[in-house]
XYZ file of C-alpha atoms in Angstrom:
711
model
C -44.579 12.065 -39.709
C -46.457 14.631 -37.441
C -48.682 11.743 -36.258
C -45.828 9.593 -35.709
C -44.138 12.144 -33.540
C -47.428 12.637 -31.446
C -47.567 9.207 -30.749
C -43.896 9.068 -29.737
C -44.574 11.700 -27.308
C -47.654 10.090 -25.805
C -45.552 7.069 -25.441
C -43.134 8.949 -23.610
C -45.765 10.862 -21.361
C -45.693 8.501 -18.733
C -44.541 7.498 -15.460
C -42.473 4.307 -16.044
C -42.836 3.066 -12.426
C -46.364 2.059 -13.347
C -45.306 0.135 -16.521
C -44.166 -3.433 -16.928
C -41.039 -2.025 -17.777
C -40.985 0.184 -15.059
C -41.000 -2.632 -12.240
C -37.749 -3.985 -13.437
C -38.205 -6.513 -16.070
C -37.593 -4.773 -19.343
C -35.259 -1.732 -18.901
C -34.137 0.937 -16.374
C -37.134 3.543 -16.202
C -37.807 7.135 -15.440
C -40.686 8.323 -12.810
C -42.494 10.849 -14.777
C -45.077 12.266 -12.252
C -44.814 15.491 -13.932
C -46.534 13.938 -16.799
C -44.366 16.506 -19.002
C -44.385 15.297 -22.706
C -40.720 14.173 -23.790
C -39.401 13.258 -27.082
C -38.109 9.508 -27.775
C -34.234 11.193 -27.800
C -34.940 12.848 -24.622
C -36.574 9.836 -23.082
C -33.746 7.913 -23.984
C -31.244 10.412 -22.446
C -33.016 10.277 -19.154
C -33.155 6.548 -19.197
C -29.299 6.535 -19.213
C -29.696 7.629 -15.322
C -27.851 9.934 -12.896
C -24.490 8.080 -13.003
C -24.059 8.484 -16.934
C -21.514 10.676 -17.800
C -21.073 11.630 -21.726
C -17.639 12.342 -23.118
C -17.270 16.492 -23.090
C -13.520 17.145 -23.857
C -14.249 20.879 -22.812
C -15.064 19.980 -19.584
C -12.340 17.408 -19.329
C -9.835 20.078 -20.203
C -11.220 22.434 -17.515
C -11.413 19.810 -14.798
C -7.669 18.565 -15.903
C -6.186 22.213 -15.219
C -7.919 22.547 -11.737
C -6.881 19.271 -10.696
C -3.322 19.799 -11.759
C -3.112 22.966 -9.959
C -4.529 21.315 -6.823
C -2.028 18.733 -7.343
C 0.627 21.207 -7.480
C -0.301 22.937 -4.442
C -0.529 19.824 -2.337
C 2.727 18.648 -3.545
C 4.601 21.856 -2.466
C 2.969 21.798 0.792
C 4.792 18.366 1.309
C 7.960 19.847 0.202
C 7.755 22.766 2.258
C 7.067 20.751 5.439
C 10.433 19.291 5.232
C 11.563 23.006 4.397
C 12.532 22.327 0.731
C 11.772 24.389 -2.117
C 10.607 22.160 -5.214
C 11.429 24.811 -7.608
C 11.843 23.583 -11.224
C 11.392 19.929 -11.444
C 7.913 20.629 -9.766
C 7.053 22.372 -12.814
C 8.606 19.895 -15.300
C 6.873 17.251 -13.541
C 3.218 18.840 -13.663
C 4.117 19.844 -17.443
C 4.869 16.429 -18.567
C 1.679 15.107 -16.382
C -0.630 17.622 -18.312
C 0.788 16.192 -21.397
C 0.533 12.455 -20.406
C -3.404 13.335 -19.175
C -3.950 14.595 -22.842
C -2.813 12.031 -24.415
C -4.503 9.510 -22.335
C -7.759 11.182 -22.764
C -7.323 11.578 -26.664
C -6.878 7.897 -26.947
C -10.218 6.224 -27.781
C -10.901 2.915 -26.570
C -10.295 0.374 -29.254
C -10.181 -3.530 -29.069
C -7.320 -4.021 -31.422
C -4.363 -6.106 -30.269
C -1.627 -3.889 -29.104
C 1.949 -4.626 -29.543
C 3.117 -6.655 -26.207
C 7.087 -6.059 -26.949
C 7.113 -2.489 -26.139
C 9.528 -1.037 -23.653
C 8.748 -0.019 -20.310
C 10.343 1.927 -17.508
C 11.860 5.144 -19.376
C 9.681 4.306 -22.380
C 6.447 5.015 -20.702
C 5.415 8.147 -22.540
C 6.826 7.064 -25.763
C 4.565 3.939 -25.637
C 1.522 6.216 -24.906
C 2.358 8.111 -28.034
C 2.670 5.187 -30.110
C -0.465 3.896 -28.878
C -1.977 7.734 -29.880
C -0.702 7.502 -33.188
C -2.015 4.029 -33.884
C -5.411 5.314 -32.747
C -5.430 8.116 -35.402
C -4.951 5.242 -38.032
C -8.060 3.662 -36.590
C -10.046 6.674 -36.684
C -10.761 5.954 -40.241
C -12.645 2.924 -39.631
C -16.593 2.790 -39.422
C -17.712 4.772 -36.054
C -21.507 5.523 -34.916
C -22.343 9.095 -35.311
C -22.089 10.698 -31.787
C -25.010 11.981 -30.007
C -25.064 16.071 -29.150
C -25.627 15.034 -25.501
C -24.656 18.885 -24.693
C -27.481 20.382 -26.959
C -30.016 17.571 -25.422
C -29.371 18.700 -22.089
C -29.630 22.253 -22.640
C -32.922 21.686 -24.337
C -34.630 19.745 -21.505
C -33.251 22.270 -18.879
C -35.107 24.760 -20.986
C -38.174 22.637 -21.307
C -38.359 21.874 -17.408
C -37.847 25.598 -16.643
C -40.950 26.435 -18.682
C -43.168 23.590 -17.277
C -42.025 24.274 -13.569
C -40.823 20.804 -13.537
C -38.148 19.597 -10.885
C -35.569 16.939 -12.204
C -34.064 14.691 -9.328
C -32.640 11.350 -8.700
C -35.259 8.875 -6.744
C -34.338 8.135 -2.878
C -33.724 4.170 -3.495
C -33.682 3.250 -6.768
C -31.594 6.173 -8.006
C -33.166 6.792 -11.254
C -34.638 9.942 -12.417
C -37.532 11.454 -10.902
C -39.711 14.183 -12.595
C -42.145 16.108 -10.215
C -43.854 19.671 -10.090
C -42.479 22.502 -8.329
C -45.706 23.151 -6.587
C -46.012 19.673 -5.109
C -42.302 20.063 -3.599
C -43.249 22.902 -2.040
C -46.311 21.972 -0.557
C -44.533 18.713 0.884
C -41.960 20.986 2.015
C -44.169 23.010 3.847
C -46.020 19.723 5.413
C -42.560 18.478 6.492
C -41.338 21.530 8.286
C -44.671 21.934 10.016
C -44.689 18.181 10.953
C -41.082 18.499 12.838
C -41.156 22.107 13.856
C -37.433 22.034 13.069
C -36.728 25.277 11.054
C -36.802 28.856 11.618
C -37.637 31.025 8.656
C -35.750 34.168 8.426
C -37.104 35.510 5.311
C -34.607 37.147 2.979
C -31.976 37.953 5.315
C -28.661 36.306 4.381
C -27.072 34.754 7.587
C -23.975 34.252 5.881
C -21.745 37.237 6.558
C -22.393 37.258 10.493
C -21.810 33.331 10.539
C -18.439 33.972 9.061
C -17.432 36.203 11.532
C -19.162 34.404 14.604
C -17.287 31.320 13.339
C -13.713 32.999 13.010
C -14.150 35.041 16.600
C -15.069 31.783 18.291
C -12.377 29.806 17.007
C -10.029 32.831 17.920
C -11.342 32.841 21.335
C -10.604 29.089 21.895
C -7.022 29.750 20.352
C -6.464 32.683 22.752
C -7.787 30.544 25.597
C -5.353 28.104 24.763
C -8.219 25.319 24.175
C -6.918 24.563 20.657
C -3.373 24.635 19.254
C -2.388 27.264 16.698
C -2.272 24.534 13.926
C -5.803 23.492 14.694
C -6.989 27.118 14.627
C -5.622 27.326 10.940
C -7.152 24.263 9.791
C -10.479 25.103 11.223
C -10.633 28.827 10.664
C -12.523 30.094 7.329
C -12.086 32.756 4.676
C -15.138 34.616 3.112
C -14.078 33.895 -0.451
C -14.010 30.133 0.294
C -17.557 29.631 2.105
C -21.281 29.427 1.133
C -24.318 29.177 3.034
C -25.766 25.211 2.616
C -28.972 24.458 0.649
C -31.857 22.472 1.005
C -32.947 19.791 -1.239
C -35.211 16.761 -1.115
C -35.020 13.613 -2.575
C -38.312 11.840 -3.676
C -39.175 8.633 -1.823
C -40.990 7.091 -4.992
C -41.218 3.596 -3.343
C -43.600 5.045 -0.683
C -47.262 6.013 -1.224
C -47.842 9.760 -2.056
C -44.119 10.104 -2.621
C -42.761 11.826 0.413
C -39.507 13.704 0.215
C -36.216 12.871 2.166
C -34.616 16.261 3.177
C -30.717 16.727 2.491
C -28.949 19.689 3.477
C -25.829 20.232 1.520
C -23.214 22.046 3.021
C -19.721 21.076 1.355
C -18.559 24.499 1.822
C -20.595 25.772 5.085
C -18.870 27.778 7.412
C -18.954 25.055 10.230
C -18.265 21.975 7.941
C -14.561 22.296 8.489
C -15.328 21.817 12.283
C -18.118 19.121 11.846
C -15.558 16.837 9.815
C -12.814 17.465 12.360
C -14.877 16.370 15.354
C -16.375 13.478 13.189
C -12.869 12.179 12.285
C -12.046 11.892 16.299
C -15.290 10.781 17.483
C -16.613 8.245 15.135
C -13.792 5.722 15.471
C -14.473 5.871 19.521
C -18.258 5.308 18.738
C -17.265 2.299 16.350
C -15.207 0.940 19.237
C -18.126 1.447 21.738
C -20.988 -0.018 19.722
C -19.375 -2.747 17.770
C -21.626 -5.498 19.486
C -24.897 -3.837 18.614
C -24.364 -2.042 15.061
C -24.350 -3.652 11.940
C -23.195 -1.651 8.839
C -23.640 -4.388 5.794
C -25.919 -7.089 4.864
C -22.677 -9.600 4.439
C -22.170 -8.982 8.277
C -25.652 -9.404 9.165
C -26.030 -12.799 7.265
C -22.723 -14.132 9.156
C -24.595 -13.275 12.426
C -28.031 -15.019 11.600
C -26.069 -18.078 10.538
C -24.283 -18.562 13.720
C -27.227 -17.940 15.648
C -29.659 -19.767 13.936
C -27.582 -22.966 14.022
C -27.955 -23.133 17.866
C -31.106 -21.014 18.613
C -33.738 -20.969 15.661
C -36.960 -23.031 15.660
C -40.404 -22.999 14.489
C -41.469 -20.308 16.487
C -38.507 -17.542 15.915
C -39.930 -14.175 14.764
C -38.240 -11.386 13.012
C -39.002 -7.820 14.032
C -37.788 -4.765 12.407
C -38.383 -1.222 14.065
C -37.983 2.107 11.931
C -37.207 5.250 14.003
C -39.177 8.245 12.377
C -37.390 11.048 11.509
C -34.224 10.462 13.607
C -32.196 13.270 12.583
C -34.756 16.297 13.165
C -36.388 14.718 16.280
C -33.199 14.745 18.615
C -32.932 17.988 20.591
C -29.740 19.886 19.997
C -28.828 19.920 23.839
C -29.360 16.145 24.293
C -27.465 15.405 21.023
C -24.287 17.169 22.345
C -24.788 15.332 25.701
C -24.770 12.208 24.100
C -21.460 12.638 22.852
C -20.292 13.878 26.508
C -21.840 10.318 27.626
C -19.950 8.443 24.980
C -16.647 10.153 26.221
C -17.533 9.360 30.019
C -18.388 5.847 29.071
C -15.051 5.285 27.546
C -13.369 7.407 30.340
C -11.523 9.678 28.320
C -10.032 13.002 29.415
C -8.529 14.080 26.159
C -8.997 12.803 22.558
C -5.850 13.481 20.345
C -4.764 16.112 22.885
C -7.860 17.905 22.763
C -9.918 18.508 26.177
C -13.321 16.761 26.383
C -14.716 20.417 27.154
C -13.240 21.628 24.003
C -14.819 19.028 21.855
C -18.519 19.702 23.366
C -18.264 23.443 22.742
C -17.118 23.043 19.404
C -19.945 19.989 19.062
C -22.765 22.617 20.302
C -21.307 25.403 17.997
C -22.011 23.357 14.879
C -25.247 21.840 16.264
C -26.705 25.161 17.050
C -25.446 27.042 13.781
C -27.228 25.121 10.949
C -28.293 27.556 8.372
C -29.415 26.941 4.697
C -31.360 28.381 1.721
C -34.514 27.089 0.171
C -36.597 28.521 -2.544
C -35.412 32.090 -2.073
C -35.595 32.082 1.916
C -33.005 31.534 4.449
C -33.746 28.966 7.415
C -32.209 28.123 10.607
C -32.691 24.854 11.921
C -33.465 24.635 15.583
C -33.877 21.142 16.348
C -31.881 18.292 15.629
C -29.090 18.051 13.251
C -28.585 18.790 9.158
C -28.733 15.592 7.264
C -25.601 15.995 5.394
C -23.288 17.363 8.237
C -20.508 14.527 8.987
C -21.132 15.114 12.942
C -24.904 14.552 12.534
C -24.649 10.801 11.978
C -22.215 10.399 14.776
C -24.200 12.250 17.178
C -27.502 10.428 16.249
C -25.791 7.130 16.654
C -24.606 8.245 19.965
C -28.092 9.219 20.870
C -29.380 5.893 19.987
C -26.881 3.793 21.384
C -27.681 5.097 25.031
C -31.245 4.847 24.276
C -31.122 0.944 22.897
C -28.902 -0.207 25.819
C -32.054 -1.653 27.739
C -33.295 -3.027 24.770
C -30.314 -4.714 23.353
C -29.623 -6.333 27.120
C -33.098 -7.445 27.567
C -32.708 -9.409 23.890
C -29.490 -10.723 24.704
C -30.420 -11.804 27.990
C -33.495 -13.705 26.550
C -31.153 -15.629 23.847
C -32.032 -13.311 20.870
C -30.195 -11.366 18.022
C -30.262 -7.472 18.418
C -28.553 -5.206 15.837
C -28.961 -1.485 14.824
C -28.294 0.342 11.576
C -28.578 4.019 12.163
C -32.605 4.596 12.583
C -33.315 0.627 11.671
C -33.723 -1.766 14.556
C -33.482 -5.406 13.863
C -34.484 -8.416 16.605
C -34.665 -12.072 15.909
C -36.146 -13.932 19.104
C -37.939 -16.956 20.210
C -40.878 -14.894 21.905
C -44.522 -14.986 21.311
C -45.778 -11.978 19.078
C -47.830 -10.933 21.987
C -45.334 -10.666 24.521
C -42.994 -8.692 21.761
C -45.558 -6.349 20.963
C -46.370 -5.775 24.673
C -42.456 -5.062 25.299
C -42.309 -2.386 22.444
C -45.023 -0.469 23.948
C -42.813 -0.162 26.997
C -39.745 0.721 24.759
C -41.857 3.372 23.070
C -41.808 5.190 26.487
C -38.415 5.517 26.926
C -37.734 8.484 25.025
C -40.615 11.151 23.840
C -37.984 12.285 21.038
C -37.731 8.639 19.662
C -40.819 7.198 17.658
C -40.916 3.793 17.004
C -42.645 2.134 13.877
C -42.402 -1.647 14.515
C -43.174 -4.780 11.570
C -43.083 -8.221 13.369
C -43.510 -11.443 11.291
C -41.997 -14.908 10.297
C -40.105 -12.786 7.687
C -38.295 -9.600 7.518
C -36.327 -7.456 5.324
C -33.382 -5.521 6.635
C -30.780 -3.475 4.512
C -30.723 -5.388 1.339
C -31.145 -8.863 2.867
C -34.643 -10.874 2.782
C -34.750 -13.620 5.436
C -37.576 -16.065 6.164
C -38.276 -18.778 9.171
C -39.207 -21.928 6.829
C -40.263 -24.311 9.651
C -37.310 -23.537 11.798
C -34.760 -23.123 8.827
C -33.297 -19.806 7.874
C -33.871 -18.778 4.485
C -32.106 -15.858 2.962
C -32.179 -14.142 -0.592
C -31.258 -10.418 -1.914
C -33.932 -8.283 -1.103
C -34.953 -5.357 -3.804
C -37.491 -2.861 -2.809
C -40.777 -2.528 -4.712
C -39.142 0.756 -6.323
C -36.169 -1.552 -7.650
C -35.362 -0.747 -11.171
C -32.657 -2.691 -13.034
C -30.429 0.440 -13.310
C -26.507 0.315 -12.925
C -23.753 2.479 -14.408
C -24.278 2.473 -18.299
C -21.483 0.535 -19.908
C -21.179 3.438 -22.531
C -20.761 5.843 -19.944
C -16.864 7.372 -19.945
C -16.121 5.957 -16.239
C -12.753 3.920 -15.994
C -13.233 0.306 -17.454
C -12.231 -1.273 -13.889
C -15.289 0.549 -12.188
C -17.780 -0.987 -14.581
C -15.947 -4.748 -14.437
C -16.271 -4.316 -10.620
C -20.120 -3.905 -10.622
C -20.831 -7.466 -12.108
C -18.021 -9.107 -9.891
C -19.658 -7.232 -6.768
C -23.076 -8.183 -7.450
C -22.882 -11.570 -7.951
C -20.578 -11.975 -4.738
C -23.295 -10.542 -2.975
C -25.935 -12.987 -4.619
C -23.577 -15.951 -3.528
C -23.458 -14.483 -0.021
C -27.147 -13.777 0.518
C -28.848 -16.586 -1.248
C -29.208 -19.705 1.183
C -30.089 -22.058 -1.679
C -29.044 -22.891 -4.863
C -32.076 -22.173 -6.967
C -32.435 -18.653 -5.477
C -28.826 -18.114 -6.552
C -29.559 -19.026 -10.004
C -32.674 -16.900 -10.127
C -30.626 -13.960 -9.075
C -27.894 -14.482 -11.012
C -29.899 -14.389 -14.221
C -31.861 -11.166 -12.731
C -28.645 -9.723 -12.567
C -27.181 -10.660 -15.922
C -30.170 -9.721 -17.586
C -30.137 -5.999 -15.855
C -26.187 -5.713 -16.912
C -27.245 -6.601 -20.457
C -30.018 -3.857 -20.305
C -27.343 -1.354 -19.207
C -25.090 -2.472 -22.478
C -22.747 -4.607 -20.665
C -21.325 -7.123 -22.944
C -22.123 -10.730 -22.188
C -18.282 -11.521 -22.424
C -17.311 -9.191 -19.820
C -20.190 -10.507 -17.633
C -19.072 -13.795 -17.987
C -15.494 -13.171 -17.160
C -16.376 -11.217 -13.988
C -18.833 -13.871 -13.059
C -15.880 -16.350 -13.469
C -13.570 -14.260 -11.326
C -16.406 -14.440 -8.421
C -15.830 -17.999 -8.441
C -12.001 -17.795 -8.414
C -12.279 -15.439 -5.306
C -14.446 -18.017 -3.566
C -12.178 -20.790 -4.241
C -14.868 -22.748 -6.173
C -13.181 -24.894 -8.533
C -16.291 -26.880 -9.685
C -19.512 -25.974 -11.251
C -21.895 -25.460 -8.677
C -24.799 -27.436 -8.351
C -27.579 -28.345 -5.825
C -25.439 -30.806 -3.838
C -22.270 -28.642 -3.413
C -23.609 -24.979 -3.555
C -24.257 -24.848 0.307
C -20.962 -26.512 1.110
C -18.879 -23.877 -0.863
C -20.885 -21.006 0.283
C -20.597 -21.912 4.086
C -16.889 -22.195 3.078
C -16.744 -18.784 1.766
C -18.787 -17.207 4.645
C -16.547 -18.487 7.142
C -13.209 -18.056 5.372
C -11.991 -15.281 6.895
C -11.832 -17.306 10.366
C -9.371 -19.754 8.763
C -6.697 -17.143 7.942
C -5.104 -14.977 11.025
C -4.787 -11.373 10.170
C -1.033 -11.236 9.823
C -0.724 -7.534 8.623
C -2.384 -4.219 9.357
C -3.269 -1.507 6.493
C -1.112 1.413 6.659
C -0.944 4.823 4.760
C 2.039 6.101 3.042
C 2.989 8.403 5.927
C 3.215 5.417 8.232
C 5.120 3.594 5.937
C 7.555 6.635 5.267
C 11.213 5.441 6.101
C 10.052 1.589 6.379
C 10.689 -1.902 4.040
C 7.070 -2.511 2.727
C 6.443 -6.156 1.284
C 4.309 -6.233 -1.583
C 2.289 -9.186 -2.811
C 2.975 -9.290 -6.483
C 0.507 -12.177 -7.084
C -2.190 -10.126 -5.853
C -1.474 -7.565 -7.972
C -1.561 -9.882 -10.880
C -5.049 -11.391 -10.046
C -6.413 -7.787 -9.732
C -5.692 -7.188 -13.269
C -7.545 -10.303 -14.567
C -7.263 -11.782 -18.150
C -4.185 -9.740 -18.787
C -2.596 -12.147 -21.002
C -5.923 -12.930 -22.863
C -6.149 -9.234 -23.988
C -2.803 -8.730 -24.648
C -2.977 -5.359 -22.924
C 0.219 -6.058 -20.583
C 1.513 -2.396 -21.002
C -1.215 -0.533 -19.325
C -0.895 -2.634 -16.215
C 2.885 -2.288 -16.148
C 2.145 1.430 -16.511
C -0.206 1.077 -13.487
C 2.519 -0.888 -11.658
C 5.401 1.604 -12.449
C 3.557 4.516 -11.156
C 2.491 2.850 -8.158
C 6.177 2.038 -7.448
C 7.195 5.461 -8.282
C 4.516 6.588 -5.580
C 6.321 4.370 -2.682
C 9.543 5.608 -3.676
C 8.386 9.260 -3.400
C 7.012 8.508 0.149
C 10.465 7.136 0.980
C 9.427 3.501 1.272
C 11.472 0.596 0.256
C 9.059 -2.238 -1.447
C 10.356 -5.597 -1.627
C 8.256 -7.598 -4.028
C 6.876 -10.909 -2.949
C 5.947 -13.284 -5.682
C 3.905 -16.463 -4.594
C 4.861 -19.279 -7.036
C 2.918 -22.217 -5.848
C -0.814 -21.431 -5.320
C -2.025 -18.164 -6.397
C -0.529 -17.944 -10.103
C -1.250 -21.650 -10.712
C -4.666 -21.222 -9.620
C -4.858 -18.466 -12.055
C -3.313 -20.077 -14.887
C -5.666 -23.035 -14.649
C -8.700 -20.502 -14.716
C -7.494 -18.776 -17.743
C -6.755 -22.193 -19.454
C -10.373 -23.344 -18.787
C -11.635 -20.095 -20.274
C -9.429 -20.586 -23.367
C -10.403 -24.088 -23.769
C -14.231 -23.251 -23.722
C -13.461 -20.829 -26.547
C -11.603 -23.416 -28.394
C -8.184 -21.878 -27.899
C -5.091 -23.485 -27.078
C -3.587 -22.869 -23.516
C 0.148 -22.412 -24.475
C -0.684 -19.016 -25.542
C -2.112 -18.185 -22.080
C 0.750 -19.810 -19.984
C 3.460 -17.836 -22.546
C 1.541 -14.765 -22.257
C 1.538 -14.807 -18.531
C 5.271 -15.500 -18.310
C 5.951 -12.840 -20.716
C 3.867 -10.391 -18.196
C 6.130 -11.855 -14.903
C 9.322 -11.301 -17.035
C 8.778 -7.657 -18.215
C 7.522 -7.240 -14.464
C 11.288 -8.356 -13.598
C 12.723 -6.112 -16.233
C 10.868 -3.217 -14.576
C 12.036 -3.999 -10.962
C 15.814 -4.401 -12.261
C 15.420 -1.075 -14.118
C 14.308 0.472 -10.489
C 17.017 -1.569 -8.821
C 14.146 -3.454 -6.631
C 14.358 -7.184 -5.634
C 11.329 -10.008 -6.393
C 11.211 -12.869 -3.866
C 9.934 -15.951 -5.389
C 8.047 -17.369 -2.020
C 5.528 -19.939 -1.287
C 2.588 -19.003 0.600
C 3.532 -18.992 4.173
C 6.462 -16.663 3.597
C 4.164 -14.047 3.259
C 3.194 -14.302 7.189
C 6.960 -14.791 7.952
C 7.807 -11.423 6.153
C 4.930 -9.526 8.132
C 5.491 -11.266 11.664
C 9.054 -12.299 11.917
C 11.050 -9.953 9.506
C 9.172 -6.464 10.833
C 8.099 -5.733 7.440
C 4.948 -3.943 6.825
C 2.942 -6.255 4.367
C 0.879 -4.648 1.793
C -1.065 -5.275 -1.543
């Protein structure tokens, strides 16, 4: 027995990233560069990854109390803003909500069919109580012995402390990485020496002085009438609510030598309120200014590539990706703030939301010059660049890069090429000889001494999560997975809500259809995805259901083949061009006092397979609370039910699924009709109307009747 345990420990004393399993073929891995010995139990726990949350009723209870107190405080503020005291009704509401949350938390997930004839509306709480009593009966059934995760976590913490080991999630693959504290310290010193961006303050805590200076600076601006009283109250800080930022590193396990990415976490830093306030003002302005040269997703990029390649791509087309080295820490603080001023001048703005430009610049300068943090028992002041983790830093870096790249983008565009940027990564697709492009890049390197460019040129490239290649003048694309890729997704046995787990196979296969340009790569990526999900304990039935829902979303009503794949894919990529945007997204505050048309059909589609699982009541409760929320915000909802297209399509899909399982389609249609009837009962109870409409009426409601359309 002792020999078997020793063999188990030796088997777990390894870096999984160097094994067959660690390369993403067999299972999600951990990267054990500290070479610490782990038992099989500890190893399996770490393989569940950073996203896994085990069921801990004590933690859930503490969190419930905190969140209810926060909710109560927010509701009170809403009432007081209207000069109304909520009084006892609010106390009663919070008490009932507390009981409801406790009941829901204590109901285990069961697959037994529940009674679909339960009443709704006023009987919501009674229904939950009845389900809870039903679950107590099922507790007698066979259950697996629960693992004591709490004890395992405590044991691992103690083991890591004794061995001087740091547990951190890796930078890209997001699996656990085990490294030595000595290695972290050494690499941290090397990084600080290289960038010269941090000044060590020793053991002297700068927090008390920073709190005083921040409040004094805001008070001076208020007295000079640079900011309003409301803005002063919003941005000022209380000593008991703030703490100094701290530095930590994410290991880049996919790169040789495992370099570190520095992150300064300052969620309660004294300047975080100002930073977020400015970012909320400035980021929409930057997005508007740079919309022609920036890209935010692989889906957006692939649409641009398809459009460009149809007319311009040939056998000589080359790809070029350029990485900007240490962007956040290499931008001087003065020049970074000036780039914000340049953006406001470029947009010809004198005020933003009533705030003078000079006020914005002063506040930005204060944020950039007061980045303090702690690391390894020492305090530091960042004297160059911005803190990675501060909201304003990203907007500042983007503005700085926008004015740096303008000549480059213009040159590429005038040559008929394609240019885009995502933060510190540049993408170019152009019909130039490689030698000419290299010569131009050498010129670009001299545009700004603070920007260091690292180019990569060839007939293929990777950008974001997209792989693209020039195959004899034809664009080939597929999903790109970094060398550090691990088949790790949110484990299905985590206690996250079910809709989050369902969303993973849905969105990942949707990405596969969008990215894969040929049918065979689609099949390969789909099966790789299926295998990864199975390894993360996802039931094959759920995977198949969500894959079918992707086909439904893409309006694919036939089995995909080598002959029709490209036609359906192009139809999906160009789908939004065929539907003019009739409505805009609105917040509850914007809709207050107005009539809102709500598409009930889309709501049905969101809760898929509801009639198969006979869980109608859960979805009705969700709808019930959504309606109450709208009524609370003084919104009059009118529910529109599309009876001609979406529901028929939905019923056809469910019928096919049941046919494949040798079941009749009658129970599907009747089950779906039961759900619709119960929705009608719910809306009648709330004195709300449902309009049975055709597809075109949705746009008439939005355009002609001045009704805001929402989902």
